Short mmCIF file of C-alpha atoms in Angstrom, two decimals:
data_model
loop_
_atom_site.label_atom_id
_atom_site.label_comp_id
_atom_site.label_asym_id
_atom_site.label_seq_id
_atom_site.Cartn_x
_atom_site.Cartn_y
_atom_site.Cartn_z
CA UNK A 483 -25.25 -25.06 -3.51
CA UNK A 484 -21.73 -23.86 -3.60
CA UNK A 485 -20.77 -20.67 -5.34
CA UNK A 486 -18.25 -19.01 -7.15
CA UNK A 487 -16.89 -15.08 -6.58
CA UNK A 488 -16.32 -12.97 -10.14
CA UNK A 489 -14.45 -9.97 -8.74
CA UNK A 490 -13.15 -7.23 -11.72
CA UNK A 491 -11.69 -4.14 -10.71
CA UNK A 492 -11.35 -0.85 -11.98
CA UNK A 493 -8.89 1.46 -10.53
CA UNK A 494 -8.45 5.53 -11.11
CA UNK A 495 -5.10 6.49 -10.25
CA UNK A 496 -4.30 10.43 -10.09
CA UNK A 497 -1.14 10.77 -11.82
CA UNK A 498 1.23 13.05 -10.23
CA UNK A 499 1.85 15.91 -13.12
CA UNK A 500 2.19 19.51 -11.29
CA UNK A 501 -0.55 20.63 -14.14
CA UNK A 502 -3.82 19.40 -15.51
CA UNK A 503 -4.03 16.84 -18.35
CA UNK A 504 -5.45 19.17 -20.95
CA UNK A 505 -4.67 22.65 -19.49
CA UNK A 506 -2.15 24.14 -17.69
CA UNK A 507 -3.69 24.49 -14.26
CA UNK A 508 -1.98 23.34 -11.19
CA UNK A 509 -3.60 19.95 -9.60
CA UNK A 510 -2.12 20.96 -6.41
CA UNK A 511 -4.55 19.02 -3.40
CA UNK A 512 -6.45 21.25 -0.44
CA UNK A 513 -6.56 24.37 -2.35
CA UNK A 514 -9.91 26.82 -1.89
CA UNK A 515 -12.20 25.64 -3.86
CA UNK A 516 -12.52 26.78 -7.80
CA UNK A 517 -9.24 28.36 -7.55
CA UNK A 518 -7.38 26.29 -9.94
CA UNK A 519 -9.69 26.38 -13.23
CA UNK A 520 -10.20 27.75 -16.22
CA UNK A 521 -11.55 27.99 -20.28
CA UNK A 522 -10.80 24.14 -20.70
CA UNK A 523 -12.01 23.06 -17.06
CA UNK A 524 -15.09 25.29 -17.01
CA UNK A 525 -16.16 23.67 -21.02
CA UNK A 526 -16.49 27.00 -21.89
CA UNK A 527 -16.77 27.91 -26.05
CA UNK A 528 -13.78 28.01 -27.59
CA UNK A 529 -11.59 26.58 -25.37
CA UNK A 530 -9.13 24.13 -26.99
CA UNK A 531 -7.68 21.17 -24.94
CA UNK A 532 -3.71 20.39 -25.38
CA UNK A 533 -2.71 16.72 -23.93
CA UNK A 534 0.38 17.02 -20.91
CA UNK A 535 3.06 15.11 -22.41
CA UNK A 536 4.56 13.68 -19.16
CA UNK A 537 0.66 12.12 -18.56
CA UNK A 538 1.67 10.22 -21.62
CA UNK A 539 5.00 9.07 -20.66
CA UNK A 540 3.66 8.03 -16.59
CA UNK A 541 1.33 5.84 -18.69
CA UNK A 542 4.09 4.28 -20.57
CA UNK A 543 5.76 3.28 -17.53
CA UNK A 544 2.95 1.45 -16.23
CA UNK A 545 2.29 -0.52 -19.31
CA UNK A 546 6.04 -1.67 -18.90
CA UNK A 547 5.89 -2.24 -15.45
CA UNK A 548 2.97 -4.73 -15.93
CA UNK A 549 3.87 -6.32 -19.21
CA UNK A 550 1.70 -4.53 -21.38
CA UNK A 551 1.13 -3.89 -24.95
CA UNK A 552 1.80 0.20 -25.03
CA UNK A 553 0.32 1.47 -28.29
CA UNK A 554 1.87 3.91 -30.25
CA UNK A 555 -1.42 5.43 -31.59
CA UNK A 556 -4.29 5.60 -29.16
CA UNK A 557 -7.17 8.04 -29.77
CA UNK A 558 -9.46 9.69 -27.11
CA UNK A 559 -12.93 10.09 -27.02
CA UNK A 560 -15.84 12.13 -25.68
CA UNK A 561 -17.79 10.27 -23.09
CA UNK A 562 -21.44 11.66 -22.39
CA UNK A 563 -22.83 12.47 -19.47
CA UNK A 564 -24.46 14.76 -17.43
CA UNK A 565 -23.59 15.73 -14.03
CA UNK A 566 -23.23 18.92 -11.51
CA UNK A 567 -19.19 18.39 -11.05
CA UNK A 568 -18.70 17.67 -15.07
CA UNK A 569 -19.19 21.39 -16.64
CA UNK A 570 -18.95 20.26 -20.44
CA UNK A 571 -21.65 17.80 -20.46
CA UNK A 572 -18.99 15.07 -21.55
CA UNK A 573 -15.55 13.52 -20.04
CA UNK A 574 -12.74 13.10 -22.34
CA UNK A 575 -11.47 9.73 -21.72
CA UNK A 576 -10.05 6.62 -24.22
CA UNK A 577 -12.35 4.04 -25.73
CA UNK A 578 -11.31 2.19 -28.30
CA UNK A 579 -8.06 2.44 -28.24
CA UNK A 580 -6.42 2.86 -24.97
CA UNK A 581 -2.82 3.79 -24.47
CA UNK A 582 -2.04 0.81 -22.44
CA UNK A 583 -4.11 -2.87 -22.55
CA UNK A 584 -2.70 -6.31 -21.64
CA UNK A 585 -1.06 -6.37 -18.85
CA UNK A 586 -0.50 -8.62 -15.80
CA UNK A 587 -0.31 -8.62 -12.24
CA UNK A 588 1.36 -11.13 -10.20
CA UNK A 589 -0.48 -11.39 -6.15
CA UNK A 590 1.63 -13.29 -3.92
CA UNK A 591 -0.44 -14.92 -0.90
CA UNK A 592 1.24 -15.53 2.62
CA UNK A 593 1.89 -19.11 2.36
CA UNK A 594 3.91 -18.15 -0.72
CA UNK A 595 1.53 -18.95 -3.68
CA UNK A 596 1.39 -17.03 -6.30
CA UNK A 597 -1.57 -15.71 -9.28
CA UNK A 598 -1.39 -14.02 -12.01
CA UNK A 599 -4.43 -11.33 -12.12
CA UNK A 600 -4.87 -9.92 -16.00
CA UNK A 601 -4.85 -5.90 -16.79
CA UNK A 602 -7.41 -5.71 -19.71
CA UNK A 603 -6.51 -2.26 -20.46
CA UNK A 604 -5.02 1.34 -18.81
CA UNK A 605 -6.37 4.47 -20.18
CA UNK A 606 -6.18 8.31 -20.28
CA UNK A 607 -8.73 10.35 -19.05
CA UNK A 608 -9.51 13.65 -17.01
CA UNK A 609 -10.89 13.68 -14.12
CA UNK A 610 -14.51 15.41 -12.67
CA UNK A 611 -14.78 17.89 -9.99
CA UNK A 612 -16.17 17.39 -7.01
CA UNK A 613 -19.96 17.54 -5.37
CA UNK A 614 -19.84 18.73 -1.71
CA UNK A 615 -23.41 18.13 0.27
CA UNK A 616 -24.22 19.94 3.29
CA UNK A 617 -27.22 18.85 4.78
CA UNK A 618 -29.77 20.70 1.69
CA UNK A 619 -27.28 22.13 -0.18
CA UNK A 620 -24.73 21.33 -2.09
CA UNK A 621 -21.64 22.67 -3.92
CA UNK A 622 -19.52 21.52 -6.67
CA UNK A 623 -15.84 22.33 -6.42
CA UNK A 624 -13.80 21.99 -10.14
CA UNK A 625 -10.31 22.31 -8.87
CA UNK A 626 -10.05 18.56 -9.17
CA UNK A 627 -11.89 18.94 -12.77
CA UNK A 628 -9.11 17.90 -15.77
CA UNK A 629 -7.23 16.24 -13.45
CA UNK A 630 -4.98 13.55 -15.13
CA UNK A 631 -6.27 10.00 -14.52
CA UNK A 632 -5.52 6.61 -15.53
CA UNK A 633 -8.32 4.26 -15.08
CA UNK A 634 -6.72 0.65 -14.76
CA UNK A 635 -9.47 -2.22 -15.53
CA UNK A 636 -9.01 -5.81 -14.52
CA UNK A 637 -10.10 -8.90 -15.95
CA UNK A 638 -12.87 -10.45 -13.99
CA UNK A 639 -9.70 -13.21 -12.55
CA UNK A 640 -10.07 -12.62 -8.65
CA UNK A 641 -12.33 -15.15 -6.79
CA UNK A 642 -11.95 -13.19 -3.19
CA UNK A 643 -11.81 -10.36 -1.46
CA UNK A 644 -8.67 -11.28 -0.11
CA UNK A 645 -7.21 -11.40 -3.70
CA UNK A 646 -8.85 -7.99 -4.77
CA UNK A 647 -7.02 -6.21 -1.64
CA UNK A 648 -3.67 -8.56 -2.68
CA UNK A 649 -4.52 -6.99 -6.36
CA UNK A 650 -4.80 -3.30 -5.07
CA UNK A 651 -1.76 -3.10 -2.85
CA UNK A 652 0.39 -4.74 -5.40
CA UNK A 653 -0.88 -2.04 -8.05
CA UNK A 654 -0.78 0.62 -5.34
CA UNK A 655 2.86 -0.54 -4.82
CA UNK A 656 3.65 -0.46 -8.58
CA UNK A 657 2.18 2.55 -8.78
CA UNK A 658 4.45 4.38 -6.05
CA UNK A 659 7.71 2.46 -6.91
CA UNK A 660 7.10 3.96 -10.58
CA UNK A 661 6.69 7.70 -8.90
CA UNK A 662 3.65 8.40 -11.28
CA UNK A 663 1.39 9.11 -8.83
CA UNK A 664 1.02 9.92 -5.04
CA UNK A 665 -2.25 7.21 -4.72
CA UNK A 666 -3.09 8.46 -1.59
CA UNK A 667 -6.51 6.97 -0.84
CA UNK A 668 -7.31 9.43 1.67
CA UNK A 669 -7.36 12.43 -0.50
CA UNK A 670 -9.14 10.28 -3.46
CA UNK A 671 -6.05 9.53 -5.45
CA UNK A 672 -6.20 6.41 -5.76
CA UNK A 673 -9.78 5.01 -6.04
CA UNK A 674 -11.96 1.60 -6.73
CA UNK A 675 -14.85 0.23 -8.27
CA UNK A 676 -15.44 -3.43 -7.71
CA UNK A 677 -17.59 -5.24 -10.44
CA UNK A 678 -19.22 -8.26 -8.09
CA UNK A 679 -20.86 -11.26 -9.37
CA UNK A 680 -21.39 -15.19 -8.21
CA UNK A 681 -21.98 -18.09 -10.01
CA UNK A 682 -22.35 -21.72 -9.49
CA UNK A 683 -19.32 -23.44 -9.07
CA UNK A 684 -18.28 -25.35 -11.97
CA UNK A 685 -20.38 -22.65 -14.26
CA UNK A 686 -18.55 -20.67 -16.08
CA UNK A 687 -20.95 -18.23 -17.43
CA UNK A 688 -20.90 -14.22 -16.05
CA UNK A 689 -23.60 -13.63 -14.39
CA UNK A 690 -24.99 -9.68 -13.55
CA UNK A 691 -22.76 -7.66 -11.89
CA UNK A 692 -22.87 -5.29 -9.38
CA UNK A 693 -20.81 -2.21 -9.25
CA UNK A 694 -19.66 -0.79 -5.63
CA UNK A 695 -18.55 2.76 -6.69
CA UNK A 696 -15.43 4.73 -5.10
CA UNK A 697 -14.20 2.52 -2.51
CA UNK A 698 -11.23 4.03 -0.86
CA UNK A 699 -9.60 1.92 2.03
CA UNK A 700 -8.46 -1.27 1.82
CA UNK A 701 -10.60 -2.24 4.73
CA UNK A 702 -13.82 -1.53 3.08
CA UNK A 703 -12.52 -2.41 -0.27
CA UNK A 704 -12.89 -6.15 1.28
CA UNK A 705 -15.57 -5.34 3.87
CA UNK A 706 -17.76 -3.82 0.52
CA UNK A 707 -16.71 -6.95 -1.56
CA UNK A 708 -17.90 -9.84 1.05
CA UNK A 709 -21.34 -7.86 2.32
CA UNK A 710 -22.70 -7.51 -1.98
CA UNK A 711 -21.30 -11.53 -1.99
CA UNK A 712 -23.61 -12.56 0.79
CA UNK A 713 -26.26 -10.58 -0.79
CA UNK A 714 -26.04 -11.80 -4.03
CA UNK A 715 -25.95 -15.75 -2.50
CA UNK A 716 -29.13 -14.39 -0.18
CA UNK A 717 -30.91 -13.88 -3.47
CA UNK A 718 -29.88 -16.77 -5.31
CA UNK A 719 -30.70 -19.21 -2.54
CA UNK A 720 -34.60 -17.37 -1.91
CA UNK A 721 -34.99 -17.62 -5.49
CA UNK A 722 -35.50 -13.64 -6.04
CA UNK A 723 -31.84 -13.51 -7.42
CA UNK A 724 -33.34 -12.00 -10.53
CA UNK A 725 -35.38 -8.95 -8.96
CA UNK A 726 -32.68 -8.45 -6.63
CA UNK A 727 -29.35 -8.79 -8.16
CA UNK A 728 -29.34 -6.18 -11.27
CA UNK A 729 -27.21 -4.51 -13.40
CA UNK A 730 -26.46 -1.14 -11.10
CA UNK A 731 -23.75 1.13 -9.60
CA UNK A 732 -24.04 0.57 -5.43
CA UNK A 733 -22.83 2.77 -2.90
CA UNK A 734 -20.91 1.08 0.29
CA UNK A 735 -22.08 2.69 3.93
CA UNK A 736 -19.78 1.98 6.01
CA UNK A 737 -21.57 3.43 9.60
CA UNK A 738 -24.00 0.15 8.69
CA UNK A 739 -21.63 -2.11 6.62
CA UNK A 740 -23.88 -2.28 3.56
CA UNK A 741 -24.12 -1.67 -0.07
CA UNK A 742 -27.24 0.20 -1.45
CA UNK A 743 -28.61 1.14 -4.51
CA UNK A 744 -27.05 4.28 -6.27
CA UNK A 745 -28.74 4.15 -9.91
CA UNK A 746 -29.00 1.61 -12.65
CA UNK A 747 -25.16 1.00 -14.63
CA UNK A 748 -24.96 2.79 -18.03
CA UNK A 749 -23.70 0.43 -20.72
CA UNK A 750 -21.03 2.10 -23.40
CA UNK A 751 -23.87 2.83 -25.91
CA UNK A 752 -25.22 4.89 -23.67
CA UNK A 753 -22.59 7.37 -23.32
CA UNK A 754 -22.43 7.91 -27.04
CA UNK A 755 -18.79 7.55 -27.39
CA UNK A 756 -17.09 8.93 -30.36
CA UNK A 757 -13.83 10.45 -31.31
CA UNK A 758 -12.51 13.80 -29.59
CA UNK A 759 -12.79 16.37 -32.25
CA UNK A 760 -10.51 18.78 -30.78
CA UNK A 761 -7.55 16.04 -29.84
CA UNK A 762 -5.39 14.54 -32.46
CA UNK A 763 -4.64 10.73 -31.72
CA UNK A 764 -1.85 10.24 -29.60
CA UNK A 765 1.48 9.01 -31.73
CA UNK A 766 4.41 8.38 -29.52
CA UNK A 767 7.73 8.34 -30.94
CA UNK A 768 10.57 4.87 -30.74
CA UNK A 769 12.59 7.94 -28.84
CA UNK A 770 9.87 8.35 -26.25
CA UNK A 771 8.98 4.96 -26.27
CA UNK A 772 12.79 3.96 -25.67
CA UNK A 773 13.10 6.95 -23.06
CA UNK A 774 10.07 5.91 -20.85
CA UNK A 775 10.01 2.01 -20.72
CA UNK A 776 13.55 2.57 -18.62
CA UNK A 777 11.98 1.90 -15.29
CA UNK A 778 13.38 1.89 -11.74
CA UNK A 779 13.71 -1.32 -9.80
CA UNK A 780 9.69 -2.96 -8.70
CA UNK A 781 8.49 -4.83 -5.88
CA UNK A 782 9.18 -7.96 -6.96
CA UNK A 783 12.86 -7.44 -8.22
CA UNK A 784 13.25 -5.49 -4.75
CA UNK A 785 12.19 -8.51 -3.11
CA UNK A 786 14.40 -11.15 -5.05
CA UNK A 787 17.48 -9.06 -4.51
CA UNK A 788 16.67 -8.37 -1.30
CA UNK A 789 16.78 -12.26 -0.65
CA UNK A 790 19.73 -12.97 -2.48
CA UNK A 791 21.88 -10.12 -0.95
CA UNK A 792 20.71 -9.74 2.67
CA UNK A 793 19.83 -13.47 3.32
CA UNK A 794 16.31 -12.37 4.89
CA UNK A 795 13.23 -14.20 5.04
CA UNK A 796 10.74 -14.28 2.42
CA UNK A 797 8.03 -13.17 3.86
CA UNK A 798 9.85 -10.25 5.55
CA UNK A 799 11.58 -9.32 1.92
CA UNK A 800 7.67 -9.04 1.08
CA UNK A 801 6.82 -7.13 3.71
CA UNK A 802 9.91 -4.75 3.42
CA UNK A 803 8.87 -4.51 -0.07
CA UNK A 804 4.97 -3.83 0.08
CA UNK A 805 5.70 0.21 -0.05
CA UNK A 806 8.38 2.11 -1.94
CA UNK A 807 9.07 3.89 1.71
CA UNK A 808 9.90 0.52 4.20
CA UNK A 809 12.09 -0.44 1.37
CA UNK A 810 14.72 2.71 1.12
CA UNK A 811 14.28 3.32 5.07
CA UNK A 812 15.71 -0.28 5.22
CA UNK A 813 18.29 -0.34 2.15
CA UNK A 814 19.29 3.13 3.61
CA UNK A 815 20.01 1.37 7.65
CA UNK A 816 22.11 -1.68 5.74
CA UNK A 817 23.88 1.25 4.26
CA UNK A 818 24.66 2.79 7.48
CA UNK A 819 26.03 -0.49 8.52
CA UNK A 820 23.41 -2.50 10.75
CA UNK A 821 22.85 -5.98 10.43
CA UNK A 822 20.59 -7.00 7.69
CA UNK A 823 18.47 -9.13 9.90
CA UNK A 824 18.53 -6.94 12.95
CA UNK A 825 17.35 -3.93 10.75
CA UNK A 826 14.48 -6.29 9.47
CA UNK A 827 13.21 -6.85 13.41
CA UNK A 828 13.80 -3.36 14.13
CA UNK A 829 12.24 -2.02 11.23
CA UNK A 830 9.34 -4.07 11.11
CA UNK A 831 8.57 -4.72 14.61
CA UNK A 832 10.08 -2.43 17.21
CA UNK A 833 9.41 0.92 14.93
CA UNK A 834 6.40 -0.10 13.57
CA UNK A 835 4.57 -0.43 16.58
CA UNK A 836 5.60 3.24 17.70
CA UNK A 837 4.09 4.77 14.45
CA UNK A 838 0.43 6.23 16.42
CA UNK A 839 -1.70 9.11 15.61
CA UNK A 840 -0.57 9.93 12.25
CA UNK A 841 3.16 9.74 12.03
CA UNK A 842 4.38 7.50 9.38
CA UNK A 843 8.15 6.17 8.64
CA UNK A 844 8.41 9.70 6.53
CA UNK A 845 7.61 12.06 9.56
CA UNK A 846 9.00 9.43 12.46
CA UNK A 847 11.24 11.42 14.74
CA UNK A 848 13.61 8.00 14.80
CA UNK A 849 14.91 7.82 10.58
CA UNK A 850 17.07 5.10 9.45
CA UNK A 851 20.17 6.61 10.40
CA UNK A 852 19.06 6.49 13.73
CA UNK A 853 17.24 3.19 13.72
CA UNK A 854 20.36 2.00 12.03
CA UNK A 855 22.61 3.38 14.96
CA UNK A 856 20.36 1.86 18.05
CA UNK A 857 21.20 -1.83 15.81
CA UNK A 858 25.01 -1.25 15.53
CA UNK A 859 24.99 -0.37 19.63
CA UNK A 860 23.46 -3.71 20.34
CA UNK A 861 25.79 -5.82 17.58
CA UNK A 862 28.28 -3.72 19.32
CA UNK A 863 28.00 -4.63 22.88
CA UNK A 864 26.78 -1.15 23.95
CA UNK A 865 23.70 -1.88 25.03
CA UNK A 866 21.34 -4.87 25.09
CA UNK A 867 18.24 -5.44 23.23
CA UNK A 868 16.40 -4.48 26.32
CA UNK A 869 17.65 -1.12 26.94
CA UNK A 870 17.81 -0.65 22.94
CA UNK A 871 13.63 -0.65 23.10
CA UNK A 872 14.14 1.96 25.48
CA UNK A 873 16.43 4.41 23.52
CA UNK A 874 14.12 3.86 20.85
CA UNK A 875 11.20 4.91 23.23
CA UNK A 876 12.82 7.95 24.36
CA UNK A 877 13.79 9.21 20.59
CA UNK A 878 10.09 8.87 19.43
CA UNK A 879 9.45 11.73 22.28
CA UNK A 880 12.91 13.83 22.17
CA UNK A 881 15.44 15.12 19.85
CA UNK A 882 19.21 13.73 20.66
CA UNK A 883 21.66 11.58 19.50
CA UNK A 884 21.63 7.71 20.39
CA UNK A 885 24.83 7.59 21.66
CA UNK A 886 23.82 11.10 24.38
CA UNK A 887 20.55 9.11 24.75
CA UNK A 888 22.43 5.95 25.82
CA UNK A 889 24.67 7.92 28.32
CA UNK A 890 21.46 10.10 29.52
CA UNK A 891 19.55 6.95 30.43
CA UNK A 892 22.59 5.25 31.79
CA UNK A 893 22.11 1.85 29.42
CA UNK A 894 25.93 1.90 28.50
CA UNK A 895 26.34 -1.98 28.94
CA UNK A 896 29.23 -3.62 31.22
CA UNK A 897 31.62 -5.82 29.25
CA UNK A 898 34.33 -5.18 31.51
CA UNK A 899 35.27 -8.92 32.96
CA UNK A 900 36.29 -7.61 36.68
CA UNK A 901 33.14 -5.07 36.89
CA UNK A 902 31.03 -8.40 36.33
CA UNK A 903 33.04 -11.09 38.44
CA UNK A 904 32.93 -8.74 41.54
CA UNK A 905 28.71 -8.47 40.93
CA UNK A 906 28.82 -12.82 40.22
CA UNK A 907 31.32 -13.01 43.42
CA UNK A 908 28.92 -11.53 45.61
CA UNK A 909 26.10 -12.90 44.51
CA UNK A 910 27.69 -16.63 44.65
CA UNK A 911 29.14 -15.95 48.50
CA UNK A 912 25.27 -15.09 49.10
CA UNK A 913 23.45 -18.14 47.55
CA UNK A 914 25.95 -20.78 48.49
CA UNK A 915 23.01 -23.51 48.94
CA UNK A 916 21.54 -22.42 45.61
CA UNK A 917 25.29 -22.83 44.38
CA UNK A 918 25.46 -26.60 46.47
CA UNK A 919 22.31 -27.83 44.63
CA UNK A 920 23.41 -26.41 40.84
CA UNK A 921 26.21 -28.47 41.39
CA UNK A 922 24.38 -31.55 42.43
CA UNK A 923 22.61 -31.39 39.40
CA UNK A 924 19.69 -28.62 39.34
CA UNK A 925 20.97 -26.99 36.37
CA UNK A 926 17.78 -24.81 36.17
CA UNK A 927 18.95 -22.92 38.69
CA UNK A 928 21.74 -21.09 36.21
CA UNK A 929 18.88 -19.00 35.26
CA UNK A 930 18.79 -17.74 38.71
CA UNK A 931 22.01 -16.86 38.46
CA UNK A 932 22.28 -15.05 35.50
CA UNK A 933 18.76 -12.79 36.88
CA UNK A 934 20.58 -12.23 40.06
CA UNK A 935 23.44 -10.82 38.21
CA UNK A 936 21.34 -8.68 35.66
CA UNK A 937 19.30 -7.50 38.64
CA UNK A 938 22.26 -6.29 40.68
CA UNK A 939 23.76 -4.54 37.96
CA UNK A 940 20.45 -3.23 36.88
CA UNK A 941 20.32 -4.67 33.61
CA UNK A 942 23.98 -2.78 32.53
CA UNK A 943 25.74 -5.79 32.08
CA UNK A 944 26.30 -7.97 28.76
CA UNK A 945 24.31 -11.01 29.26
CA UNK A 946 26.87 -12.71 26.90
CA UNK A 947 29.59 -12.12 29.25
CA UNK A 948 27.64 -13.21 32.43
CA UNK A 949 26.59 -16.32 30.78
CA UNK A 950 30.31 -17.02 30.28
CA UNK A 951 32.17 -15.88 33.39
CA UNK A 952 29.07 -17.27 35.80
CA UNK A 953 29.94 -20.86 33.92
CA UNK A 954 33.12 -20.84 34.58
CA UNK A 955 32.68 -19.65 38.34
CA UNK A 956 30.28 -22.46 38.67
CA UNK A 957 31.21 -25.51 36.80
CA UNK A 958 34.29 -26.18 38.71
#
């Protein structure tokens, strides 16, 4: 039997306000622990919640950026539940009326098709603190508690796990062209459930889900997505798919690749949602409104202009585009004046590679300026592409200039006509049989030539002009 993947996914993005949604607290990351709460984080008696206006507006621009419907009036509501790292006893959160619902995402695959993945809704919430174990105890740190979220659900429209990671990084991308938050998976910023389920191909009923909770890397995003797929088809095909495959939050372990039971999945009844008694619903003015839907310029649009100005290739507009970052670091070196499809190679390829142990295009010791610089010395004549890879090599590991590094290294490349005849002169006088036979006919032997000449030089001179001068001292 052939099956069918139902993927949903349900994304918490941290937004990036400097102070909690409901209290003025500072959400700053890494602090000691419990050092950023208070009344309204702690639940204590008394304490009165007040909603952060630019949590609103960060929403806003979301909804716009993915073709929602933003609502005007959305309400929040008291979620109930009970756990160490949630002091009240309940999360405040939206329900029935979110701030943000239909939307759209567009995925674009390598060989250049596209899908559209729906955005049921985007809502407000505040986030929980924190449970730290260590070995029998444990500890529960609330700086993270109040936190501004916005929980982004999917419709259940991706049939992969390739498409869920193509879903994430788009959103993640979205997210960080938008500025409205940092979604740095690492420091749980940008977190995913994944809602698994299979069917028979053909069906189209929804069968039980699983739910793998907190995933946090792309890699295990997908690596979480196909392990609960092969169990679910396990169970099907021994006929225990019943028994097995139940309605439950899962836990990925990613030391043994494998999902496992957490505890059974809570439907909405169960958390006993009803309307915030201490929040007023959430009106947003036509001002706002017409003050926060003006959005910068998105992946996508990047990309298309991108095409359409710098004559690049698709696929490298969409890789240029896939973070906020590779984008300016490249718009800034066109700026600076390199060669729009030099910058790509250098960009994506040379530069790339040399980003090890941490250091990312933000903290590379080589910025555009200087990548730029290194591609206007070889569409110069300065240097060749060769000794270019080497400039680049020995910026990564010191501080100087590219044009002191070029004279330092001694890669200045010879254009100078007599410098090279007196190099192709020799080397002709000393290969006169080679030079016999290339006449007769064994053409292969230019190369020869030319690697003679580059050799004696030691790579300094322009290969352009020694292809041109060693033509016309041979083809007489």
């Amino acid at each position: 039997m052939q099956f069918e993947v139902v993927i949903g996914l349900e994304v918490h993005a941290q937004l990036n306000t400097k102070t909690k949604i409901f209290c003025s607290c500072p959400t700053s990351f890494g602090d000691e622990p419990n050092t950023n709460v208070c009344e309204v984080c702690l639940g204590l008696p008394g304490a009165l919640p007040v909603l952060n206006k630019e949590a609103v507006k960060k929403a806003i621009a979301l909804g716009t950026a993915i073709h929602a419907t933003v609502n005007q009036k959305s309400i929040f509501n008291r979620k109930n539940y009970f756990y160490p790292d949630l002091p009240k006893g309940y999360q405040i959160s939206q329900f029935e009326i979110p701030i943000v619902e239909n939307g759209e995402i567009v995925i674009d695959f390598e060989d250049g098709r596209t899908k559209r993945i729906g955005v049921t809704r985007a809502h407000l919430e505040e986030d929980a603190g924190k449970n730290i174990h260590h070995g029998a105890l444990s500890h529960v740190d609330l700086n993270r508690a109040g936190t501004p979220l916005l929980e982004i659900v999917s419709e259940p429209d991706m049939r992969s796990s390739e498409e869920a990671v193509l879903y994430l990084k788009k959103l993640h991308a979205i997210l960080r062209y938008l500025d409205i938050s940092d979604a740095n998976m690492q420091e749980g910023s940008f977190r995913c459930d994944a809602n698994v389920s299979i069917r028979p191909k053909g069906d189209t009923k929804l069968y039980t889900r699983a739910e793998i909770k907190n995933l946090n890397s792309f890699k295990f995003i997908q690596k979480a997505i196909d392990y609960e797929v092969e169990r679910q088809i396990e169970a099907w095909e021994d006929g225990v798919y019943e028994k097995e495959v139940v309605q439950e939050t899962r836990l990925y372990d990613t030391e043994k690749n494998e999902t496992r039971s957490m505890r059974g999945k809570e439907d909405s009844a169960e958390y006993r949602y009803f309307p915030d008694p201490d929040l007023l619903p959430v009106l947003i003015p036509d001002e706002m409104m017409a003050e926060c839907i003006q959005i910068p310029e998105l992946p996508d649009q990047k990309r298309d202009r991108f095409l359409k100005e710098y004559g690049i290739k698709e696929y490298d507009a969409n890789v240029i585009t896939s973070s906020v970052e590779m984008a300016h670091f490249y718009e800034t070196m066109i700026k600076e004046g390199a060669g729009a499809k030099n910058a790509v190679t250098w960009l994506t390829v040379e530069l790339l590679a040399r980003l090890n142990n941490g250091i990312t295009l933000m903290t590379s010791p080589v910025d555009a300026v200087k990548l730029a610089m290194i591609v206007k010395r070889i569409e110069d004549g300065t240097i060749s592409g060769k000794a270019a890879k080497e400039v680049l090599d020995y910026l990564m590991e010191h501080e100087a200039s590219v044009d002191d590094t070029i004279e330092t290294l001694g890669l200045k490349q010879v254009s100078d006509d007599g410098a090279i005849l007196a190099i192709i002169d020799t080397i002709i006088a000393s290969n006169m049989d080679k030079v016999a036979e290339y006449r007769a006919g064994k053409e292969k032997l230019f190369g020869f030539f030319v690697g003679q000449t580059m050799k004696e030089s030691k790579g300094t001179a322009n290969p352009a002009k020694v292809n041109e001068l060693l033509k016309s001292k041979l083809d007489v």
